Amino acid sequence: GIFRLAAFLPLLHVPQILWGALGFSVVMLYLIWLTTIQKKLESDFFQKSIAKLDGLTSTDTQTRRDTWKNISESVKKYLEKTRGNYSLFKVREDFNAVRKLYNKGASEVRQALSELATLKEEDFIAMNEAGIHLPERKISQPAEDEGVWEI
């Protein structure tokens, strides 16, 4: 077949010094790539990312548009400050902090909405043209029920 050992015999007769030179050349090319070409490509990518900052995330819903409008300037400042160099550990740490705040806020909103749903008509403060009318409170009502009013 094509992959017989005889096909590789010319490579087996190359002196070991040439293999060392070839390995050294590959390492040097890799280092040149890392220090010049890759840095230039990263810089170009960073500049394009800053120029097209609104394209970093989808803004298909009004909530996402509002959120992006509020944080886009902070994102731009952060990217310019770090020049695109940040550790994956720090990104994960920040992501988890944001997720924790989001979950806490969402649960607080759900709790407030459920409390609002349990309110009765008499729990609301009446407002008329003369101003706010607060219903009279019974004297026998305990102090810990402050805020619960009876008509």
Coordinates of C-alpha atoms in Angstrom, one line a residue:
G1 CA 0.0 0.0 0.0
I2 CA 0.8 3.6 0.0
F3 CA 1.8 3.8 3.6
R4 CA 4.6 1.3 3.6
L5 CA 7.6 1.8 5.8
A6 CA 9.8 2.2 2.7
A7 CA 7.9 5.4 1.9
F8 CA 9.3 6.9 5.1
L9 CA 12.8 5.6 4.8
P10 CA 14.2 8.9 3.4
L11 CA 13.0 10.6 6.6
L12 CA 14.6 8.0 8.8
H13 CA 18.1 8.8 7.3
V14 CA 18.0 12.5 8.1
P15 CA 20.6 13.2 10.7
Q16 CA 19.4 14.0 14.2
I17 CA 20.9 17.5 14.1
L18 CA 18.4 18.3 11.3
W19 CA 15.5 17.1 13.4
G20 CA 16.7 19.4 16.2
A21 CA 17.0 22.3 13.8
L22 CA 13.5 21.6 12.5
G23 CA 12.1 21.5 16.0
F24 CA 13.9 24.7 17.0
S25 CA 12.6 26.4 13.8
V26 CA 9.0 25.4 14.6
V27 CA 9.4 26.8 18.2
M28 CA 10.9 30.1 16.9
L29 CA 8.1 30.5 14.3
Y30 CA 5.5 29.9 17.0
L31 CA 7.1 32.5 19.3
I32 CA 7.3 35.0 16.4
W33 CA 3.6 34.3 15.7
L34 CA 2.7 34.9 19.4
T35 CA 4.6 38.1 19.7
T36 CA 3.8 39.8 16.4
I37 CA 1.0 38.4 14.2
Q38 CA -1.3 37.3 17.0
K39 CA -1.0 40.5 18.9
K40 CA -1.9 42.5 15.7
L41 CA -4.9 40.2 15.1
E42 CA -6.1 40.6 18.7
S43 CA -5.7 44.4 18.5
D44 CA -7.7 44.5 15.3
F45 CA -10.4 42.3 16.8
F46 CA -10.5 44.5 19.9
Q47 CA -10.9 47.7 17.9
K48 CA -13.7 46.2 15.9
S49 CA -15.4 44.9 19.0
I50 CA -15.3 48.4 20.5
A51 CA -16.6 50.0 17.3
K52 CA -19.5 47.5 17.1
L53 CA -20.2 47.3 20.8
D54 CA -24.0 47.1 20.2
G55 CA -23.5 43.9 18.3
L56 CA -22.1 42.0 21.3
T57 CA -25.5 41.0 22.5
S58 CA -28.9 40.5 21.0
T59 CA -31.4 43.2 21.9
D60 CA -34.6 41.5 20.5
T61 CA -36.8 42.3 23.5
Q62 CA -37.5 45.7 25.1
T63 CA -36.1 44.5 28.4
R64 CA -32.8 43.5 26.8
R65 CA -32.7 46.9 25.0
D66 CA -33.3 48.8 28.2
T67 CA -30.7 46.7 30.1
W68 CA -28.1 47.1 27.4
K69 CA -28.8 50.8 27.3
N70 CA -28.1 51.0 31.0
I71 CA -24.8 49.0 31.0
S72 CA -23.3 49.6 27.6
E73 CA -21.2 52.5 28.7
S74 CA -19.9 50.5 31.7
V75 CA -19.0 47.6 29.3
K76 CA -17.2 50.0 27.0
K77 CA -15.2 51.5 29.9
Y78 CA -14.3 48.0 31.2
L79 CA -13.2 46.8 27.8
E80 CA -11.1 49.9 27.2
K81 CA -9.5 49.6 30.7
T82 CA -8.6 45.9 30.4
R83 CA -7.8 46.2 26.6
G84 CA -9.5 42.8 26.3
N85 CA -7.1 41.1 28.7
Y86 CA -9.0 39.4 31.6
S87 CA -8.9 36.0 33.2
L88 CA -11.6 33.4 32.7
F89 CA -11.7 33.0 36.5
K90 CA -12.6 36.7 36.9
V91 CA -15.3 36.5 34.2
R92 CA -16.9 33.5 35.9
E93 CA -16.7 35.2 39.3
D94 CA -18.4 38.3 37.9
F95 CA -21.0 36.2 36.0
N96 CA -21.9 34.3 39.2
A97 CA -22.2 37.6 41.2
V98 CA -24.6 39.0 38.6
R99 CA -26.6 35.8 38.5
K100 CA -26.9 35.8 42.3
L101 CA -28.1 39.4 42.2
Y102 CA -30.5 38.7 39.4
N103 CA -32.0 35.7 41.2
K104 CA -32.3 37.6 44.5
G105 CA -34.0 40.5 42.7
A106 CA -36.4 38.2 40.8
S107 CA -37.4 36.5 44.0
E108 CA -38.0 39.8 45.7
V109 CA -40.1 41.0 42.8
R110 CA -42.2 37.7 42.9
Q111 CA -42.6 38.1 46.7
A112 CA -43.8 41.7 46.3
L113 CA -46.2 40.8 43.6
S114 CA -47.7 37.9 45.6
E115 CA -48.1 40.3 48.6
L116 CA -49.8 42.8 46.3
A117 CA -52.1 40.1 45.0
T118 CA -53.2 39.3 48.6
L119 CA -54.2 42.9 49.5
K120 CA -57.9 43.6 49.9
E121 CA -59.8 46.7 48.8
E122 CA -59.8 48.0 52.4
D123 CA -56.0 47.7 52.6
F124 CA -55.5 50.6 50.1
I125 CA -55.4 54.2 51.2
A126 CA -58.4 56.2 49.9
M127 CA -57.5 59.3 48.0
N128 CA -60.0 62.1 47.1
E129 CA -59.8 65.7 46.1
A130 CA -59.6 66.8 49.8
G131 CA -56.4 64.8 50.2
I132 CA -55.5 61.4 51.7
H133 CA -58.1 59.9 53.9
L134 CA -56.7 57.4 56.4
P135 CA -59.3 55.2 58.0
E136 CA -59.6 55.2 61.8
R137 CA -57.7 52.6 63.7
K138 CA -59.2 50.8 66.7
I139 CA -57.4 51.5 70.0
S140 CA -57.4 47.8 70.9
Q141 CA -55.3 46.9 67.9
P142 CA -51.8 45.6 68.9
A143 CA -48.7 47.6 67.9
E144 CA -47.2 44.9 65.8
D145 CA -50.1 45.2 63.4
E146 CA -48.9 48.7 62.5
G147 CA -49.9 49.4 58.9
V148 CA -53.1 47.2 59.1
W149 CA -56.0 49.6 59.2
E150 CA -59.7 48.8 59.7
I151 CA -62.6 50.9 58.6

